[in-house]
PDB file of C-alpha atoms (C1' of nucleotides) in Angstrom:
ATOM      1  CA  UNK A 130      63.017 -42.584 -21.781  1.00 79.00           C
ATOM      2  CA  UNK A 131      60.720 -45.610 -21.476  1.00 82.00           C
ATOM      3  CA  UNK A 132      57.027 -44.907 -20.964  1.00 86.00           C
ATOM      4  CA  UNK A 133      56.923 -46.490 -17.539  1.00 91.00           C
ATOM      5  CA  UNK A 134      54.063 -46.048 -15.114  1.00 91.00           C
ATOM      6  CA  UNK A 135      56.294 -43.865 -12.997  1.00 91.00           C
ATOM      7  CA  UNK A 136      56.916 -41.492 -15.881  1.00 91.00           C
ATOM      8  CA  UNK A 137      53.211 -41.213 -16.626  1.00 92.00           C
ATOM      9  CA  UNK A 138      52.521 -40.461 -12.990  1.00 93.00           C
ATOM     10  CA  UNK A 139      55.144 -37.738 -12.971  1.00 92.00           C
ATOM     11  CA  UNK A 140      53.682 -36.268 -16.142  1.00 92.00           C
ATOM     12  CA  UNK A 141      50.262 -36.119 -14.553  1.00 93.00           C
ATOM     13  CA  UNK A 142      51.603 -34.450 -11.420  1.00 94.00           C
ATOM     14  CA  UNK A 143      53.115 -31.719 -13.606  1.00 93.00           C
ATOM     15  CA  UNK A 144      49.614 -30.885 -14.860  1.00 93.00           C
ATOM     16  CA  UNK A 145      48.435 -29.739 -11.441  1.00 95.00           C
ATOM     17  CA  UNK A 146      48.113 -25.931 -11.626  1.00 95.00           C
ATOM     18  CA  UNK A 147      49.342 -23.630  -8.844  1.00 96.00           C
ATOM     19  CA  UNK A 148      46.783 -23.116  -6.122  1.00 95.00           C
ATOM     20  CA  UNK A 149      45.396 -26.658  -6.471  1.00 96.00           C
ATOM     21  CA  UNK A 150      46.249 -30.028  -4.989  1.00 96.00           C
ATOM     22  CA  UNK A 151      45.568 -33.619  -6.028  1.00 95.00           C
ATOM     23  CA  UNK A 152      45.437 -36.763  -3.934  1.00 95.00           C
ATOM     24  CA  UNK A 153      47.505 -39.890  -4.535  1.00 95.00           C
ATOM     25  CA  UNK A 154      44.363 -41.892  -5.139  1.00 93.00           C
ATOM     26  CA  UNK A 155      43.030 -39.433  -7.699  1.00 93.00           C
ATOM     27  CA  UNK A 156      46.204 -39.671  -9.748  1.00 94.00           C
ATOM     28  CA  UNK A 157      46.357 -43.447  -9.523  1.00 93.00           C
ATOM     29  CA  UNK A 158      42.732 -43.837 -10.622  1.00 91.00           C
ATOM     30  CA  UNK A 159      43.185 -41.308 -13.423  1.00 91.00           C
ATOM     31  CA  UNK A 160      45.748 -43.721 -14.874  1.00 90.00           C
ATOM     32  CA  UNK A 161      43.572 -46.768 -14.250  1.00 88.00           C
ATOM     33  CA  UNK A 162      45.348 -48.112 -11.167  1.00 91.00           C
ATOM     34  CA  UNK A 163      43.833 -49.079  -7.841  1.00 90.00           C
ATOM     35  CA  UNK A 164      47.154 -48.933  -6.073  1.00 92.00           C
ATOM     36  CA  UNK A 165      47.829 -45.397  -4.876  1.00 93.00           C
ATOM     37  CA  UNK A 166      51.183 -46.418  -3.456  1.00 93.00           C
ATOM     38  CA  UNK A 167      52.648 -46.403  -6.937  1.00 93.00           C
ATOM     39  CA  UNK A 168      52.099 -42.645  -7.112  1.00 93.00           C
ATOM     40  CA  UNK A 169      54.080 -41.907  -3.983  1.00 92.00           C
ATOM     41  CA  UNK A 170      56.599 -44.541  -4.934  1.00 90.00           C
ATOM     42  CA  UNK A 171      57.200 -42.966  -8.343  1.00 90.00           C
ATOM     43  CA  UNK A 172      57.697 -39.461  -7.001  1.00 89.00           C
ATOM     44  CA  UNK A 173      59.907 -40.445  -4.091  1.00 84.00           C
ATOM     45  CA  UNK A 174      62.124 -42.602  -6.261  1.00 71.00           C
ATOM     46  CA  UNK A 175      62.986 -39.766  -8.588  1.00 75.00           C
ATOM     47  CA  UNK A 176      62.983 -36.754  -6.223  1.00 72.00           C
ATOM     48  CA  UNK A 177      62.903 -34.544  -9.316  1.00 78.00           C
ATOM     49  CA  UNK A 178      62.772 -30.857  -8.412  1.00 83.00           C
ATOM     50  CA  UNK A 179      60.922 -30.095 -11.659  1.00 86.00           C
ATOM     51  CA  UNK A 180      57.915 -32.035 -10.375  1.00 92.00           C
ATOM     52  CA  UNK A 181      55.501 -30.090  -8.100  1.00 94.00           C
ATOM     53  CA  UNK A 182      55.198 -32.982  -5.688  1.00 93.00           C
ATOM     54  CA  UNK A 183      54.183 -30.583  -2.908  1.00 94.00           C
ATOM     55  CA  UNK A 184      50.767 -30.371  -4.603  1.00 95.00           C
ATOM     56  CA  UNK A 185      50.156 -34.085  -3.990  1.00 95.00           C
ATOM     57  CA  UNK A 186      48.538 -34.835  -0.625  1.00 95.00           C
ATOM     58  CA  UNK A 187      46.630 -37.562   1.206  1.00 95.00           C
ATOM     59  CA  UNK A 188      42.941 -38.104   0.637  1.00 94.00           C
ATOM     60  CA  UNK A 189      42.095 -36.495   3.999  1.00 93.00           C
ATOM     61  CA  UNK A 190      44.254 -33.449   3.222  1.00 94.00           C
ATOM     62  CA  UNK A 191      47.221 -34.335   5.402  1.00 94.00           C
ATOM     63  CA  UNK A 192      50.742 -34.126   4.014  1.00 92.00           C
ATOM     64  CA  UNK A 193      53.273 -36.841   3.264  1.00 89.00           C
ATOM     65  CA  UNK A 194      55.252 -37.798   6.345  1.00 82.00           C
ATOM     66  CA  UNK A 195      58.591 -38.187   4.563  1.00 81.00           C
ATOM     67  CA  UNK A 196      58.455 -35.305   2.141  1.00 85.00           C
ATOM     68  CA  UNK A 197      61.915 -35.161   0.582  1.00 79.00           C
ATOM     69  CA  UNK A 198      62.461 -31.423   0.193  1.00 83.00           C
ATOM     70  CA  UNK A 199      62.640 -30.182   3.768  1.00 84.00           C
ATOM     71  CA  UNK A 200      59.892 -32.216   5.394  1.00 86.00           C
ATOM     72  CA  UNK A 201      56.182 -31.615   5.633  1.00 89.00           C
ATOM     73  CA  UNK A 202      56.789 -28.149   7.096  1.00 90.00           C
ATOM     74  CA  UNK A 203      58.469 -26.946   3.909  1.00 91.00           C
ATOM     75  CA  UNK A 204      55.745 -28.598   1.866  1.00 92.00           C
ATOM     76  CA  UNK A 205      53.017 -26.780   3.762  1.00 93.00           C
ATOM     77  CA  UNK A 206      54.869 -23.494   3.404  1.00 94.00           C
ATOM     78  CA  UNK A 207      55.010 -23.877  -0.382  1.00 94.00           C
ATOM     79  CA  UNK A 208      51.315 -24.657  -0.556  1.00 95.00           C
ATOM     80  CA  UNK A 209      50.422 -21.627   1.535  1.00 95.00           C
ATOM     81  CA  UNK A 210      52.600 -19.490  -0.727  1.00 96.00           C
ATOM     82  CA  UNK A 211      50.491 -20.615  -3.709  1.00 96.00           C
ATOM     83  CA  UNK A 212      47.319 -19.567  -1.934  1.00 96.00           C
ATOM     84  CA  UNK A 213      46.234 -22.935  -0.561  1.00 96.00           C
ATOM     85  CA  UNK A 214      44.439 -22.722   2.781  1.00 95.00           C
ATOM     86  CA  UNK A 215      44.619 -25.118   5.723  1.00 95.00           C
ATOM     87  CA  UNK A 216      42.272 -26.248   8.445  1.00 93.00           C
ATOM     88  CA  UNK A 217      43.164 -25.581  12.113  1.00 91.00           C
ATOM     89  CA  UNK A 218      44.190 -29.248  12.290  1.00 89.00           C
ATOM     90  CA  UNK A 219      46.908 -28.601   9.696  1.00 90.00           C
ATOM     91  CA  UNK A 220      45.279 -30.299   6.738  1.00 93.00           C
ATOM     92  CA  UNK A 221      44.630 -28.919   3.269  1.00 95.00           C
ATOM     93  CA  UNK A 222      41.060 -27.800   2.583  1.00 94.00           C
ATOM     94  CA  UNK A 223      40.443 -30.293  -0.202  1.00 94.00           C
ATOM     95  CA  UNK A 224      36.908 -28.996  -0.757  1.00 92.00           C
ATOM     96  CA  UNK A 225      38.404 -25.681  -1.891  1.00 95.00           C
ATOM     97  CA  UNK A 226      41.573 -26.769  -3.729  1.00 95.00           C
ATOM     98  CA  UNK A 227      41.156 -30.330  -4.990  1.00 94.00           C
ATOM     99  CA  UNK A 228      42.120 -30.555  -8.663  1.00 94.00           C
ATOM    100  CA  UNK A 229      40.137 -32.926 -10.901  1.00 91.00           C
ATOM    101  CA  UNK A 230      41.724 -34.324 -14.040  1.00 88.00           C
ATOM    102  CA  UNK A 231      39.507 -33.396 -17.003  1.00 69.00           C
ATOM    103  CA  UNK A 232      42.093 -34.250 -19.612  1.00 57.00           C
ATOM    104  CA  UNK A 233      41.052 -36.034 -22.828  1.00 45.00           C
ATOM    105  CA  UNK A 234      43.974 -38.415 -22.398  1.00 50.00           C
ATOM    106  CA  UNK A 235      42.354 -40.228 -19.508  1.00 48.00           C
ATOM    107  CA  UNK A 236      38.642 -40.163 -20.308  1.00 41.00           C
TER     108      UNK A 236
ATOM    109  C1'  DC B 626      61.241 -65.708 -12.123  1.00 69.47           C
ATOM    110  C1'  DC B 627      60.343 -64.451  -7.240  1.00 69.47           C
ATOM    111  C1'  DG B 628      60.470 -61.821  -3.082  1.00 69.47           C
ATOM    112  C1'  DT B 629      60.634 -57.243  -1.194  1.00 69.47           C
ATOM    113  C1'  DT B 630      59.333 -52.594  -1.045  1.00 69.47           C
ATOM    114  C1'  DG B 631      56.583 -48.668  -0.571  1.00 69.47           C
ATOM    115  C1'  DA B 632      55.155 -40.173  -0.065  1.00 69.47           C
ATOM    116  C1'  DC B 633      48.209 -45.117  -0.060  1.00 69.47           C
ATOM    117  C1'  DC B 634      43.339 -46.267   1.022  1.00 69.47           C
ATOM    118  C1'  DA B 635      39.125 -48.270   2.846  1.00 69.47           C
ATOM    119  C1'  DG B 636      37.100 -50.588   6.488  1.00 69.47           C
ATOM    120  C1'  DG B 637      36.742 -52.150  11.184  1.00 69.47           C
ATOM    121  C1'  DC B 638      37.211 -51.286  16.067  1.00 69.47           C
TER     122       DC B 638
ATOM    123  C1'  DG C1354      39.323 -38.281  15.479  1.00 69.47           C
ATOM    124  C1'  DG C1355      43.085 -42.399  15.921  1.00 69.47           C
ATOM    125  C1'  DC C1356      45.321 -47.180  15.325  1.00 69.47           C
ATOM    126  C1'  DC C1357      45.467 -51.627  12.979  1.00 69.47           C
ATOM    127  C1'  DT C1358      44.769 -54.741   8.983  1.00 69.47           C
ATOM    128  C1'  DG C1359      44.535 -56.343   4.380  1.00 69.47           C
ATOM    129  C1'  DG C1360      44.818 -55.375  -0.418  1.00 69.47           C
ATOM    130  C1'  DC C1361      46.875 -53.230  -4.096  1.00 69.47           C
ATOM    131  C1'  DC C1362      50.822 -53.595  -8.193  1.00 69.47           C
ATOM    132  C1'  DA C1363      55.123 -51.636 -10.789  1.00 69.47           C
ATOM    133  C1'  DA C1364      59.941 -51.529 -10.086  1.00 69.47           C
ATOM    134  C1'  DC C1365      64.207 -53.515  -8.598  1.00 69.47           C
ATOM    135  C1'  DG C1366      67.791 -56.919  -7.252  1.00 69.47           C
TER     136       DG C1366
END
DNA sequence: CCGTTGACCAGGC
DNA sequence: GGCCTGGCCAACG
């Protein structure tokens, strides 16, 4: 298993605890990249069920349009099940659930 | 090696 | 709040 950027992104996504979400940009910057597209690109390419990709959202709290495990509806349902709350507009309350990476690996 | 491809983001209108 | 634009950069053929 080569240590590609995609693999590192997936590893970071796995660190998000239940009840929290992270944005694409946060993950990209935690790894030292300005390009947030790589994060979505890495997750979509693999579609690995072991990765909690439903905890990765847009910077404004909206969900990915082409979520690969039942659409954004299923994604929202999973988040609600973990205790994540939404605004009336259907976006995640980032102020309450945004996860910040405090890991020594990326300081 | 080079062009294409993105589950993004910030800025402007 | 929405739509459009440009920039970003690893992976793949």
